[in-house]
XYZ file of C-alpha atoms in Angstrom:
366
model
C -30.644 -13.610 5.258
C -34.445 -14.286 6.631
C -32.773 -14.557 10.169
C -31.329 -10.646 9.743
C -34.481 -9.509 7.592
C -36.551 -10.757 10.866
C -33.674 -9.096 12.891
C -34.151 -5.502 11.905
C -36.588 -2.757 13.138
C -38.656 -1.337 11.024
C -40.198 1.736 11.044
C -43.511 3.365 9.260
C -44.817 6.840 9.200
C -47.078 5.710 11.036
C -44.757 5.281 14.119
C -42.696 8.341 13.077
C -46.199 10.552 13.943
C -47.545 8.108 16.934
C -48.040 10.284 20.053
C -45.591 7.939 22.101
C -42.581 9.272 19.893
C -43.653 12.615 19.854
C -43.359 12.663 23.619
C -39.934 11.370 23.183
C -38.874 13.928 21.052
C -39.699 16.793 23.143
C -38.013 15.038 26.109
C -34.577 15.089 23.949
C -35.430 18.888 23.036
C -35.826 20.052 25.873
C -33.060 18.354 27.780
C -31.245 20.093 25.252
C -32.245 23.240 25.642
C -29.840 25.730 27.575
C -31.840 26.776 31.062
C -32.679 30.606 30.979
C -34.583 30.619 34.031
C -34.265 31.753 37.863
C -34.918 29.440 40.719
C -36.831 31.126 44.127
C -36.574 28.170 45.567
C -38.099 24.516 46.404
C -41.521 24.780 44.185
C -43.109 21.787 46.027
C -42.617 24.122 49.198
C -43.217 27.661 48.224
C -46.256 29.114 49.374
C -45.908 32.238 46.709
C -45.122 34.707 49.897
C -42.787 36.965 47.395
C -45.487 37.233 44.997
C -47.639 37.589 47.447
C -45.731 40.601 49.273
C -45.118 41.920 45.350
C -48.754 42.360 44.977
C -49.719 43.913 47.702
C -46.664 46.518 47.622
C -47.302 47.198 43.732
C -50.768 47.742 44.693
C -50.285 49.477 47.583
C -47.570 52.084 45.878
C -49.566 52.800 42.732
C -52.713 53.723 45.149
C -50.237 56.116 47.185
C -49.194 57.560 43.821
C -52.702 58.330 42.663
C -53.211 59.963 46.060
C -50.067 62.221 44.836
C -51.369 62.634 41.753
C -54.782 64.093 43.080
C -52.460 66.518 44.903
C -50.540 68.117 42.414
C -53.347 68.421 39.847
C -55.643 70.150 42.945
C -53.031 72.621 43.932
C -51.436 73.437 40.692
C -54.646 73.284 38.395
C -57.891 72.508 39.824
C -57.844 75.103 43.107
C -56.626 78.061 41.181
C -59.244 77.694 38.483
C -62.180 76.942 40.682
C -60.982 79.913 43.265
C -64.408 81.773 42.655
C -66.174 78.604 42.115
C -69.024 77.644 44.955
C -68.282 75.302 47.494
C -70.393 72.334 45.452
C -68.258 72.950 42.523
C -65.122 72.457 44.330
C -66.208 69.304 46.521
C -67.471 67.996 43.197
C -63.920 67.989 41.589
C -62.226 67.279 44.248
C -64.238 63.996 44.651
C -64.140 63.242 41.242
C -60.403 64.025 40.972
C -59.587 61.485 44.239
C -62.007 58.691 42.032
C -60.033 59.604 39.088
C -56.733 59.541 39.791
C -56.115 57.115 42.708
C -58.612 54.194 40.299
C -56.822 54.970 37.205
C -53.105 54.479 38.752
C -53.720 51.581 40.384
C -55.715 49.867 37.043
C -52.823 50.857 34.699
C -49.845 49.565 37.710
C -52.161 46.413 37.500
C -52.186 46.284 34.313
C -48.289 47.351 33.731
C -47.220 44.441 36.070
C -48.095 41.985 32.964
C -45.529 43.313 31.300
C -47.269 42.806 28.001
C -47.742 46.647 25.982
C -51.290 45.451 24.438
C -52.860 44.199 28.050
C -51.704 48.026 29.241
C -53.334 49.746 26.310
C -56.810 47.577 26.531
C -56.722 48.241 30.095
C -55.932 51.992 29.266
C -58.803 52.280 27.212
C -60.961 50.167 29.734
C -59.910 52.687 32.784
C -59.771 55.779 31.493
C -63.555 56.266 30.703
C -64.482 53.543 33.430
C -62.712 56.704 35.970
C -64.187 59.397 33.947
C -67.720 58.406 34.478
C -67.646 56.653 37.583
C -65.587 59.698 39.653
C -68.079 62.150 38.193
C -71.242 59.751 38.916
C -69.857 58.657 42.688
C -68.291 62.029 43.006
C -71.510 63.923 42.675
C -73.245 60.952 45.206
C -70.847 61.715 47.622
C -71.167 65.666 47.242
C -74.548 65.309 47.798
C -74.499 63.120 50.548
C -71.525 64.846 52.627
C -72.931 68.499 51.883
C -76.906 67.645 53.283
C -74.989 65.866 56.060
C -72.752 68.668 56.774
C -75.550 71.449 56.713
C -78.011 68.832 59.059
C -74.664 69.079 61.522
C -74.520 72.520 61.756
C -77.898 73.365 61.922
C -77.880 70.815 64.855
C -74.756 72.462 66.653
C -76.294 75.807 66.031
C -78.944 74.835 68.709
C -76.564 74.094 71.287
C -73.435 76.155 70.881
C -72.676 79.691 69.944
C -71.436 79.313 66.343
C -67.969 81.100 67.636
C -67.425 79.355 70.135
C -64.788 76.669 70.911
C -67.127 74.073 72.159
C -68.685 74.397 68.482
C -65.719 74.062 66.935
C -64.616 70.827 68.530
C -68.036 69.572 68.413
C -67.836 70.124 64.613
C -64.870 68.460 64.087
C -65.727 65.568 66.104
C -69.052 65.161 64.456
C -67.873 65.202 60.711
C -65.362 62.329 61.035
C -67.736 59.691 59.644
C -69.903 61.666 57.704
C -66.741 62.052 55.478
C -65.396 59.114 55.840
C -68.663 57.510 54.311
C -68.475 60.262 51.343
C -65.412 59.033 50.811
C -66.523 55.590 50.786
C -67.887 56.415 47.416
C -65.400 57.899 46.193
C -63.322 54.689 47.464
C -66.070 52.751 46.124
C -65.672 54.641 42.799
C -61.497 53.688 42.300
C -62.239 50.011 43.012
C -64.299 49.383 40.335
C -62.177 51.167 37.651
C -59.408 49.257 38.682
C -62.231 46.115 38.627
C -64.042 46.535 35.014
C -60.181 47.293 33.517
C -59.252 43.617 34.679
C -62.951 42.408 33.111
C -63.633 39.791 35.681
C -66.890 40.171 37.640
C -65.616 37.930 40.678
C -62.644 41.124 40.686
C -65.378 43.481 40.607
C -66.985 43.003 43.595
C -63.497 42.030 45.381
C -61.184 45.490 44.568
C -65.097 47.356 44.959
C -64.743 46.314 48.340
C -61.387 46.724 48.951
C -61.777 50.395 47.556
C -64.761 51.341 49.363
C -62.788 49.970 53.267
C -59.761 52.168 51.979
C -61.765 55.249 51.028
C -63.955 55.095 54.446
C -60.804 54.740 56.291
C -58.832 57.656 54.218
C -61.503 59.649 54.731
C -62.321 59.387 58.383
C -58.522 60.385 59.584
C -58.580 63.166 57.342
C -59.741 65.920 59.508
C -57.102 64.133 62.251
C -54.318 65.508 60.347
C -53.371 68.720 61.269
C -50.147 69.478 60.027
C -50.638 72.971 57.818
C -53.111 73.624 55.171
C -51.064 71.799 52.042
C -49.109 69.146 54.065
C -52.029 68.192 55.673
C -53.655 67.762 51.938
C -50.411 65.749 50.808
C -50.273 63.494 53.142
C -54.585 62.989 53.364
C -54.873 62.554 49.781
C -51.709 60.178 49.656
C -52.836 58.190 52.750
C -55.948 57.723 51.469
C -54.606 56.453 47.969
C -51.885 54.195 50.174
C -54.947 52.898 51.909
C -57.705 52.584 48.979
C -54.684 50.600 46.960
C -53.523 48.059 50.012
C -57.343 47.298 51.143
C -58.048 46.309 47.213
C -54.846 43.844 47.249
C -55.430 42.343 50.808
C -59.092 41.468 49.887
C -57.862 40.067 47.216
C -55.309 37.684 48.961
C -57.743 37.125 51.351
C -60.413 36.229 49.122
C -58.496 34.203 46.934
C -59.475 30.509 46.203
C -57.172 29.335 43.589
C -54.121 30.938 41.669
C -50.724 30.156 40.376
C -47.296 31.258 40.933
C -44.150 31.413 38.964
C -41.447 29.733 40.612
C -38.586 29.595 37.915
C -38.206 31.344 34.226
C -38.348 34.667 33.287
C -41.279 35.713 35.689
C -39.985 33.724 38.719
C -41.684 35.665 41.200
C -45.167 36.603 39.860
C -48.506 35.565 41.314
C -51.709 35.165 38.875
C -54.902 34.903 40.853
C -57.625 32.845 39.045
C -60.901 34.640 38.429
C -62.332 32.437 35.460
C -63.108 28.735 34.844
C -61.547 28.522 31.734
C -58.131 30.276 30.750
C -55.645 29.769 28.439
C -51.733 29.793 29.352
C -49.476 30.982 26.221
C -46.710 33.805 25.011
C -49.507 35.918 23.216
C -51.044 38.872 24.664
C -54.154 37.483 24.086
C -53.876 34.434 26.733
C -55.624 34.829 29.414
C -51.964 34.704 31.578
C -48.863 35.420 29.079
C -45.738 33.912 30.086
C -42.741 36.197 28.367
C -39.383 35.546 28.345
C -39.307 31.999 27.151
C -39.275 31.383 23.540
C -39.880 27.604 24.298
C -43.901 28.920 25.331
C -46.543 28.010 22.585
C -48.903 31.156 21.713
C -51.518 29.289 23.397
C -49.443 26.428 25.234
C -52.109 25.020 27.264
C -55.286 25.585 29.190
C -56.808 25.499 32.742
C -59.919 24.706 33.484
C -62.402 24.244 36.493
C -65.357 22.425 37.432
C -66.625 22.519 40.690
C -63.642 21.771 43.260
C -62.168 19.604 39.986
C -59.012 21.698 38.159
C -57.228 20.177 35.300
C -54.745 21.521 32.681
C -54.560 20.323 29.279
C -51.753 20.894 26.479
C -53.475 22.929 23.599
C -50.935 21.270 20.795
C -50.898 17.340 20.369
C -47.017 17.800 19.652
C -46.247 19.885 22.721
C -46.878 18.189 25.645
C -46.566 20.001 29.400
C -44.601 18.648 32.492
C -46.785 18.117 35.146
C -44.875 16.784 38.276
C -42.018 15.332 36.279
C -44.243 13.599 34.014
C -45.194 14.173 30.580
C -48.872 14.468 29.773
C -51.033 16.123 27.455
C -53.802 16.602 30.152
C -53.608 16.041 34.399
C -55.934 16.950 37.094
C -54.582 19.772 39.126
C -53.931 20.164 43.062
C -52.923 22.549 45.767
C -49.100 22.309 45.253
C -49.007 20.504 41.479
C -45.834 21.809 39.499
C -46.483 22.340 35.729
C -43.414 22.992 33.623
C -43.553 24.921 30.150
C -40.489 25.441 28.338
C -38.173 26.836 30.695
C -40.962 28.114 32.904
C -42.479 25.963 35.937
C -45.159 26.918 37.615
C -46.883 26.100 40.746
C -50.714 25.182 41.182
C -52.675 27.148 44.932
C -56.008 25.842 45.806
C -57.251 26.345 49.103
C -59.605 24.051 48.836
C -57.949 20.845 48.475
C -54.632 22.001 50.406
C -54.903 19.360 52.468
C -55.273 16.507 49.765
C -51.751 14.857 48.116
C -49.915 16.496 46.031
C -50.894 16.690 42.217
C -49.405 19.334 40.422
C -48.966 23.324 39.757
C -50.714 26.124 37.971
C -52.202 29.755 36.547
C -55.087 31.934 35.966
């Protein structure tokens, strides 16, 4: 009887709680879960060029759509009202109505591509006075600026052409390219940072304000170029310039991008989150920093990513939930250009340009 009593394993609480078992636990669970996810491929291979190309396109199309929108509301509202208006009043609203529209559509698309209802409406209520104020305050810059310019032209022209004459026709329209090109910088200017201050980072602030500003220049400067009939040659201005404002903001942004993470199986497979903060949290509730929908098995706030310096680690947020990082379980792991972090059903791939060229550590978000 001592011989068996010695024999047999004995477990405490104690052990029952220990951190060691827990980690076995949720390796049984989840090997038991049924997968509900969608593979794009090898994740230790990917280099996120879908989510890449779904960026750009989303943020591309919702600029051309705001370039549409400008266009309706100017020929079925705003013209027809301001038909007596002066000259100053309609350059005004047509500026502010480019800003307006074209910032707004590509803040809420940006915010839409979440997916998450309460990210849209902060984001909505963000924009929508962020556009308001900015297209009448950039509108009314570039009014001023493109009106002073245009009246310095012609005086100029005045000199050295009869005012009917062909020659001062052509030299008109050859001399007003940039002049509203750089009004419509402003306005460009004006639609980047809606879309920025809706997203609340700083770092995006200065990246779609510079996106916007390239697009609007560029919109602006082949406008006069298109000479297709009074109202096409409106459509497709005002929607080229949108197309352009929208693509310049996202191409920046890929090009400026440092560190990010993309979803490479669960129910976002295919979405790209670029890191703007040092510290962000990873969960299923809206208010995450990045929420991951579609997989019940995704704590509220499952984990968190933080950097210091070139240094990136992610941490689980629960001492019972443990993350996947490179096939290993661990409650915290430094974090590398190419480390794969799995949540639930969700695994997710880690981008750093910076240490792209240093082994392989794991996968990431922000």
């Amino acid at each position: 009887m001592n011989d068996e009593s010695q024999n047999r394993t004995r477990l405490t609480a104690e052990d029952l709680n220990s951190t060691e078992n827990q980690l076995q636990v949720q390796r049984l669970e989840n090997a038991q879960k049924v997968a509900r996810v969608r593979t794009i491929g090898d994740p230790t291979t990917a280099k996120g060029g879908a989510g890449s190309i779904l960026f750009v396109l989303g943020m591309t199309g919702s600029g051309l759509l705001g370039g549409l929108l400008v266009f309706l509301a100017w020929r079925a509202i705003l013209s027809p009202l301001l038909a007596d208006a002066s000259t100053t009043a309609n350059n005004l609203l047509f500026t502010f109505s480019m800003a307006f529209f074209i910032g707004l559509s590509v803040a809420l698309a940006d915010a839409i591509s979440t997916k998450v209802a309460s990210k849209v409406g902060v984001a909505a209520l963000i924009a929508v006075p962020s556009s308001i104020v900015l297209g009448l305050a950039f509108g009314a810059l570039a009014n001023f600026y493109y009106s002073n310019r245009v009246e310095a032209i012609i005086e100029d022209l005045f000199l050295r052409y009869d005012s009917n004459s062909d020659a001062f026709e052509r030299a008109f329209r050859s001399a007003i390219h940039l002049p509203r090109g750089l009004a419509w910088f402003l306005v460009g200017l004006a639609a980047g940072l809606v879309v920025g201050i809706a997203s609340r980072s700083l770092k995006r602030i200065a990246i779609t304000s510079a996106g916007g500003a390239i697009g609007g220049f560029l919109g602006g400067f082949v406008f006069d170029f298109i000479t297709l009939g009074e109202w096409v040659s409106q459509i497709v201005g005002m929607c080229l310039t949108g197309l352009l404002i929208g693509a310049s903001m996202s191409l920046l942004e890929q090009a400026a991008r440092t560190r990010w993470i993309e979803i490479v199986e669960g129910g976002m497979a295919g979405k790209q989150f670029i890191l703007y903060r040092n510290d962000l949290t990873i969960g299923s509730t809206a208010d995450s920093d990045i929420t991951l929908i579609k997989d019940s098995a995704i704590a509220p706030r499952h984990a968190r990513i933080r950097i210091q310096g070139a240094r990136a680690t992610i941490e689980s947020n629960h001492p019972g939930l443990p993350i996947t990082v490179n096939g290993a379980v661990s409650m915290s792991s430094p974090l590398v250009d190419g480390t794969v972090v799995t949540m639930g059903q969700t695994k997710i791939v880690f981008r750093d340009k910076k240490t792209q060229n240093v082994p392989t550590a794991g996968i990431q978000n922000a």
